[in-house]
Each structure stands twice: as structure tokens, then as C-alpha cells.
PDB file of C-alpha atoms in Angstrom:
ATOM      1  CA  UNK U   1      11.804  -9.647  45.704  1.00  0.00           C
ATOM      2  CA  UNK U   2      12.488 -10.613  49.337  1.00  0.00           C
ATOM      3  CA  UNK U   3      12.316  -6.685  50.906  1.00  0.00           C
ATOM      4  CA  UNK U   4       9.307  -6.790  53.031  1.00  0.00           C
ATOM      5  CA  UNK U   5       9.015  -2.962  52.479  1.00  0.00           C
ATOM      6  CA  UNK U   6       8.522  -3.184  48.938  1.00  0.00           C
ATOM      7  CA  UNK U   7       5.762  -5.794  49.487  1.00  0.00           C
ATOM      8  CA  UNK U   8       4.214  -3.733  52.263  1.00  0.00           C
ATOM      9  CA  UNK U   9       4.015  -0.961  49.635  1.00  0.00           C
ATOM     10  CA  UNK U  10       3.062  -3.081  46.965  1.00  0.00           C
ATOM     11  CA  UNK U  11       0.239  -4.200  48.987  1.00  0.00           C
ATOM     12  CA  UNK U  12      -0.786  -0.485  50.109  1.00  0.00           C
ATOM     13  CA  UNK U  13      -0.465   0.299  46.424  1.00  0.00           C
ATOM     14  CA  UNK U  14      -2.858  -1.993  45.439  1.00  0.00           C
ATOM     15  CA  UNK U  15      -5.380  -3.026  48.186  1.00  0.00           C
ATOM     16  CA  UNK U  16      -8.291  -2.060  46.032  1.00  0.00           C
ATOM     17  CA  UNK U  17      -8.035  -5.107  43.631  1.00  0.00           C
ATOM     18  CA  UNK U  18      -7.581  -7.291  46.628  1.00  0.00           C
ATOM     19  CA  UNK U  19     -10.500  -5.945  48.250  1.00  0.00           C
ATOM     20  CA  UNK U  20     -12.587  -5.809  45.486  1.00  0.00           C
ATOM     21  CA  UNK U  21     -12.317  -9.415  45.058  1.00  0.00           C
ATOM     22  CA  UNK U  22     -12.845 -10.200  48.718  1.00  0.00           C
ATOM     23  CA  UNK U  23     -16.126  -7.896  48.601  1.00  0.00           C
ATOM     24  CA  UNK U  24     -17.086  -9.672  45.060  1.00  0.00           C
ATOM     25  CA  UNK U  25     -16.422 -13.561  46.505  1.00  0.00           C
ATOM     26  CA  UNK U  26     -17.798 -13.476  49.982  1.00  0.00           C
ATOM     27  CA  UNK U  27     -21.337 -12.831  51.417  1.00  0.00           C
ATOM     28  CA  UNK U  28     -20.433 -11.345  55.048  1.00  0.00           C
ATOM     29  CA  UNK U  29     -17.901  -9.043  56.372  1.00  0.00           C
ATOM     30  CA  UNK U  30     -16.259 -11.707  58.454  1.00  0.00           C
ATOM     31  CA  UNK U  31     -15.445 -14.015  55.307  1.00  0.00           C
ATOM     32  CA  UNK U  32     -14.602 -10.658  53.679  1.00  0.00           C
ATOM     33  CA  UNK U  33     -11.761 -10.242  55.916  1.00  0.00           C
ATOM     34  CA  UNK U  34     -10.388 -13.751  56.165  1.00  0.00           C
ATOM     35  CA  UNK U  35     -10.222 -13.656  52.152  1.00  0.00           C
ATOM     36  CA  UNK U  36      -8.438 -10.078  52.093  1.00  0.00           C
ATOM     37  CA  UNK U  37      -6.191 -11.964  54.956  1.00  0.00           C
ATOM     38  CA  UNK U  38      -5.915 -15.486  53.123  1.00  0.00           C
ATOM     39  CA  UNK U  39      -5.318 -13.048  49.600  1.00  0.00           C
ATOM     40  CA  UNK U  40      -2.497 -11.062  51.141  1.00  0.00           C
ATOM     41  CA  UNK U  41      -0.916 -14.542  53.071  1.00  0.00           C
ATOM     42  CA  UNK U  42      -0.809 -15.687  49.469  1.00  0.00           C
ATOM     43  CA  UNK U  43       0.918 -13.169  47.850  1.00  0.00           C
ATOM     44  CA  UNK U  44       3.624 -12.808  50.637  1.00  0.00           C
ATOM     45  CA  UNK U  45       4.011 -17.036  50.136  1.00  0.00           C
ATOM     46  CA  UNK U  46       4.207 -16.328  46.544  1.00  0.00           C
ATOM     47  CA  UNK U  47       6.127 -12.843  46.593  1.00  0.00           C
ATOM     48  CA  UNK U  48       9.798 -13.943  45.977  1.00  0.00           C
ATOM     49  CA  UNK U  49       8.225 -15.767  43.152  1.00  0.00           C
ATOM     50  CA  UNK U  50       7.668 -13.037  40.963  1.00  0.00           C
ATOM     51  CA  UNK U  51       9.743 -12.551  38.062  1.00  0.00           C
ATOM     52  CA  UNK U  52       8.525  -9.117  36.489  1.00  0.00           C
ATOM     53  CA  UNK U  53       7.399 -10.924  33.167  1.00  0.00           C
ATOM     54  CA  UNK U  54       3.880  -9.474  33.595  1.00  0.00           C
ATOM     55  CA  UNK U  55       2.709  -5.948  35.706  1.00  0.00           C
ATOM     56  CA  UNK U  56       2.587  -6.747  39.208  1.00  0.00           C
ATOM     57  CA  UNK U  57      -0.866  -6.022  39.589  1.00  0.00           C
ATOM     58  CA  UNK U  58      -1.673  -8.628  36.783  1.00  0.00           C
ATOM     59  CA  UNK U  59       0.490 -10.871  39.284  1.00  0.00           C
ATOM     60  CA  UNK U  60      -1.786 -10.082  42.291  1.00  0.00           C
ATOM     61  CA  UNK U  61      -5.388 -10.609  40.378  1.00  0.00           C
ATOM     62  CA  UNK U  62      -4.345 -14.330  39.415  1.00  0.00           C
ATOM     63  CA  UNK U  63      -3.051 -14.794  43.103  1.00  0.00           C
ATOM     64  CA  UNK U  64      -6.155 -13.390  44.287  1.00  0.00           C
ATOM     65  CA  UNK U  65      -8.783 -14.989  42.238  1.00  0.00           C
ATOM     66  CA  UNK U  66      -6.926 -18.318  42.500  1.00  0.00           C
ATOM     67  CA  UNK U  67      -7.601 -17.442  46.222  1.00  0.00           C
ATOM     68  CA  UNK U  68     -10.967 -16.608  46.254  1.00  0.00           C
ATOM     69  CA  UNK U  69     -11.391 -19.871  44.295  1.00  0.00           C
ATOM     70  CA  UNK U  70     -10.194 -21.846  46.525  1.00  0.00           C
ATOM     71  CA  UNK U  71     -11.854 -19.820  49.289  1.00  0.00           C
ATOM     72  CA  UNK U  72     -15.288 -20.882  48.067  1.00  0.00           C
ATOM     73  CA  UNK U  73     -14.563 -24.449  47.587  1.00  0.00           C
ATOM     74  CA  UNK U  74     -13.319 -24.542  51.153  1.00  0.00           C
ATOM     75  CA  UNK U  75     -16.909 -22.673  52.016  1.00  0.00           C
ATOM     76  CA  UNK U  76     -18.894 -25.400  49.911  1.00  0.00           C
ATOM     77  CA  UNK U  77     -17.159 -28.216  51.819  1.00  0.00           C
ATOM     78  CA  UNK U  78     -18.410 -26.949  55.273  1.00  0.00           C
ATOM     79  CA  UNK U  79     -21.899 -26.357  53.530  1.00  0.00           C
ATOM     80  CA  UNK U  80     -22.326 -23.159  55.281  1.00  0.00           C
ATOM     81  CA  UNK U  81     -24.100 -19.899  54.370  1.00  0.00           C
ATOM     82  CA  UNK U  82     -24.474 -16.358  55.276  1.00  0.00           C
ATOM     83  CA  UNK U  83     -26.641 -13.835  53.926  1.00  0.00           C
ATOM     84  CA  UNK U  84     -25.522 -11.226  51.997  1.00  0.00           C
ATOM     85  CA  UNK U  85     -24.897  -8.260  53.743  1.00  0.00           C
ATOM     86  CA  UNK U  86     -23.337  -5.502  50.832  1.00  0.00           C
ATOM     87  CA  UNK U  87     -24.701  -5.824  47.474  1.00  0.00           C
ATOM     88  CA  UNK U  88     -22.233  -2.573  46.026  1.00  0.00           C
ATOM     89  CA  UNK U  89     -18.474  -3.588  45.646  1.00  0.00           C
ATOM     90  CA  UNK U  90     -17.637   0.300  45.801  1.00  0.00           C
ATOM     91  CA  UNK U  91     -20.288   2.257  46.949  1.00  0.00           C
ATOM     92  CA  UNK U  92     -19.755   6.030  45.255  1.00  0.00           C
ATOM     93  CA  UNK U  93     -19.156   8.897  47.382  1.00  0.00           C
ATOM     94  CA  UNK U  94     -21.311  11.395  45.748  1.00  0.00           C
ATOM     95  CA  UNK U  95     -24.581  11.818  46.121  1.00  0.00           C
ATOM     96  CA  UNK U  96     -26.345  11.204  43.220  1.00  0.00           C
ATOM     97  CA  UNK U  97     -28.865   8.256  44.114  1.00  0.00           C
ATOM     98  CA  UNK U  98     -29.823   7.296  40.626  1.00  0.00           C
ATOM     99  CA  UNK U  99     -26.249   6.604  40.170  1.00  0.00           C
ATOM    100  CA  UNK U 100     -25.903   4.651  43.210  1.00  0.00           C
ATOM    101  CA  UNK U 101     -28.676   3.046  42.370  1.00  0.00           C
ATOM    102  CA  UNK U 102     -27.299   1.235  39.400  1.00  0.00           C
ATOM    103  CA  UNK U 103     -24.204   0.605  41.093  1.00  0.00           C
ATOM    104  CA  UNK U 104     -26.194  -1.705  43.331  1.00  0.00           C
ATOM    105  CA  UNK U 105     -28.179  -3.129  40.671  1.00  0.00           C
ATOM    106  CA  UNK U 106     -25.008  -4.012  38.493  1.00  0.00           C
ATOM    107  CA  UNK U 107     -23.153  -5.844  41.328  1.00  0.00           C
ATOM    108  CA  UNK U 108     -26.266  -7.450  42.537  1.00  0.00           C
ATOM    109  CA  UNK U 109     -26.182  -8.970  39.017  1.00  0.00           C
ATOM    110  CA  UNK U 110     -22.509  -9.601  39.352  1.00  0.00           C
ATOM    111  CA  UNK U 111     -22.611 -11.351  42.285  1.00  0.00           C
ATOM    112  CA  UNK U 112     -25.875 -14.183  40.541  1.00  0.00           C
ATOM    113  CA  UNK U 113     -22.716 -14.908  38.076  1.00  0.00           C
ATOM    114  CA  UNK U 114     -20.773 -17.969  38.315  1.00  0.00           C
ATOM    115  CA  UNK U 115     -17.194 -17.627  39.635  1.00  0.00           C
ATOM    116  CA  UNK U 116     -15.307 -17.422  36.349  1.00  0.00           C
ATOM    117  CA  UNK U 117     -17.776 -15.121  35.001  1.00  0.00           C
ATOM    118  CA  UNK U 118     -17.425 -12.669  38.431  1.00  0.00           C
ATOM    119  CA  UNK U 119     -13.822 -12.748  37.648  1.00  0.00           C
ATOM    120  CA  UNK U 120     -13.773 -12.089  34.118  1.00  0.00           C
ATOM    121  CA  UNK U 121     -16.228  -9.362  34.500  1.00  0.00           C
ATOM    122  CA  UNK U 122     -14.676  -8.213  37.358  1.00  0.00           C
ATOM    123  CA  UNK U 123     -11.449  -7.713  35.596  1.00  0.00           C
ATOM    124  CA  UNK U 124     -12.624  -6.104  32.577  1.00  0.00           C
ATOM    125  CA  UNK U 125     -14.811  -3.414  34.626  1.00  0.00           C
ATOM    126  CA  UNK U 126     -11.055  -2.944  36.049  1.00  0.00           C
ATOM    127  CA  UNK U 127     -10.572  -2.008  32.568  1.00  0.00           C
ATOM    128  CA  UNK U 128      -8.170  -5.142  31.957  1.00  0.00           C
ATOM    129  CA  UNK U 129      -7.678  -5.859  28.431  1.00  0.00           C
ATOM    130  CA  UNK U 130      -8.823  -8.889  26.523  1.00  0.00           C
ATOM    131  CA  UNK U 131      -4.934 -10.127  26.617  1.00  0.00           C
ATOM    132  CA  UNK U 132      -4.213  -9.401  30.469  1.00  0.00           C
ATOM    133  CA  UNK U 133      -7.381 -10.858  31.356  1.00  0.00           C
ATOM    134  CA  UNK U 134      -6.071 -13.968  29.384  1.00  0.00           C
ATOM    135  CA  UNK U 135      -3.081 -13.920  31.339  1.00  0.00           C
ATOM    136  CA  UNK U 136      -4.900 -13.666  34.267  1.00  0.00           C
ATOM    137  CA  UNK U 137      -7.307 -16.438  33.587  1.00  0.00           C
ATOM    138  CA  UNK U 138      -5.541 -18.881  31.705  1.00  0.00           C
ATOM    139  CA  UNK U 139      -8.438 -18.503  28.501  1.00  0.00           C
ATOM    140  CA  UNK U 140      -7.209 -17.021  25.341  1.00  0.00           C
ATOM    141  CA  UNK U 141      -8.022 -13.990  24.365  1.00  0.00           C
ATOM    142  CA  UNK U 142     -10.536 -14.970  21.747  1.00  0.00           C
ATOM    143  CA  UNK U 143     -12.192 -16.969  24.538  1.00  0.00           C
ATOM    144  CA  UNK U 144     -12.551 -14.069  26.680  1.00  0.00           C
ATOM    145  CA  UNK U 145     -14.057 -11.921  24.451  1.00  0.00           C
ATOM    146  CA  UNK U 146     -16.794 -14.688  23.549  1.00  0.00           C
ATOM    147  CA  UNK U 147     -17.144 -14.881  27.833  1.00  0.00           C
ATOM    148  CA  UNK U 148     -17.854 -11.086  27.815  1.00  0.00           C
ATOM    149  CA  UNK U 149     -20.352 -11.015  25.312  1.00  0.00           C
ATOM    150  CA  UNK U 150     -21.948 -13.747  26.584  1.00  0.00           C
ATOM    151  CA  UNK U 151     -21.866 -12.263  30.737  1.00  0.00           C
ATOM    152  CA  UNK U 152     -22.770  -8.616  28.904  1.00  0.00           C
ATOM    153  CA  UNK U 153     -25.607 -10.533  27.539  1.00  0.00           C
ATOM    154  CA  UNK U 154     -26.839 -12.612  30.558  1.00  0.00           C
ATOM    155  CA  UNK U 155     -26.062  -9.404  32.512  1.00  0.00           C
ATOM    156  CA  UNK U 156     -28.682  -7.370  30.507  1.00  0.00           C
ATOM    157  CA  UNK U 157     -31.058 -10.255  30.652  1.00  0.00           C
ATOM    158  CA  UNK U 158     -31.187 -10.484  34.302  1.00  0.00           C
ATOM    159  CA  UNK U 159     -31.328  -6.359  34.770  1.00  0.00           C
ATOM    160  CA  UNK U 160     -33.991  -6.186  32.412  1.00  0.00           C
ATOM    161  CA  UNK U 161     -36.087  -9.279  34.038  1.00  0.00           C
TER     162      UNK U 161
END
């Protein structure tokens, strides 16, 4: 795939996973940005690259996750930190507070997780299944179901604390 089009609507098609994992990786809107930039620089690098043997979008979460990755490593280096400023990956648009509520209290959680974990979790709240998260991650699927329980079970811990 060279057509910049079809990447453009590629892209357009599937911003949400992209931003999702730049709101999930990052603690300020600035980094926010420069991952959703770094994310999409990396898939147009990588975009004649694909060979349709898995759904694009399956494509675009490794890409982006390897980017985040990276992202934070390059953060680490520098040793600097930000607050965080969003706790809620995608705040609901009704108005039901109780709701909303939980949304914040999940991601909140999410975000205490270590960086696999976020990613796994991440994926299957996506509603991945156990075998494209596997192709995603690298892990087998056997090994990704024994992640989940485990970041199902550390996730209830910490709500419940």
C-alpha cells in the first residue's frame, strides 16, 4: 500500500485506537499529542509494509503499542514527569454520573498497571480476542488469558482497596 489516500482514510478510520493508546500511555496533553504524532509517523514508515495477513487494525495496535513503548523509555531516560491531567480514556457523553464515575475509577486503575498489563487490558476492553491480542503482543494465547485473570484480579484488588 503506497496510496497516501488510503492511509489517510485508514488513519481517519481508526484514530480511536491510536488515541486511546496515546491517552492510556502519557500523563499530559502535550505528550498525548507527540505520541498520537510519533504513532501515526510510525505507521506511515511502516505502511507499505503491510501485507494483509492480519486485520489492519490488529496491524496498527502492535505499531502503536510498540510506540508507546518506546515512547516511555525515551520519557524514563530524560527522568521527567508530569502530573496527570485526565484520568478517563473516553469520557461518556451521557449524563449519568454513577456511570461516569466508574469510568474514571476503572482507568485510574488502568493507568497504576504496568505497561504490558495497560496494553493487554487495553486491548481486550477493545474486545480483542485472546488470539488477536496474541498477535498483537507476541504472548500466546494461553499466556494471555493467565495475564487477564491475573490484571482482572489485581484490578479488583486495587478498586476494592
Amino acid at each position: 500500500m503506497t496510496d497516501k489516500t488510503e492511509f489517510v482514510r485508514v488513519i481517519q478510520e481508526n484514530e480511536g485506537l491510536i488515541y486511546k493508546i496515546s491517552k492510556l500511555y502519557t500523563d499530559s496533553r502535550e505528550d498525548e499529542q507527540d505520541l498520537y504524532q510519533e504513532t501515526v509517523y510510525q505507521l506511515w514508515k511502516s505502511f507499505d509494509s503491510f501485507r494483509n495477513e492480519s486485520r489492519i487494525s490488529t496491524w496498527m495496535y502492535r505499531i502503536a503499542l510498540n510506540t508507546a513503548i518506546a515512547h516511555l523509555n525515551k520519557k524514563k531516560k530524560r527522568g521527567r514527569t508530569q502530573p496527570i491531567s485526565e484520568l478517563v480514556l473516553n469520557k461518556t457523553d451521557t449524563n449519568d454520573q454513577i456511570r461516569d464515575d466508574r469510568y474514571e475509577t476503572l482507568y485510574a486503575q488502568i493507568r497504576k498497571l504496568n505497561t504490558i498489563e495497560k496494553g493487554i487490558i487495553l486491548l481486550y476492553l477493545e474486545g480483542k480476542s485472546y488470539d488477536e491480542i496474541a498477535l498483537i503482543t507476541g504472548f500466546t494465547s494461553t499466556n494471555i488469558g493467565t495475564r487477564l485473570a491475573r490484571i482482572k484480579q489485581k484490578l479488583i484488588t486495587q478498586i476494592n482497596k
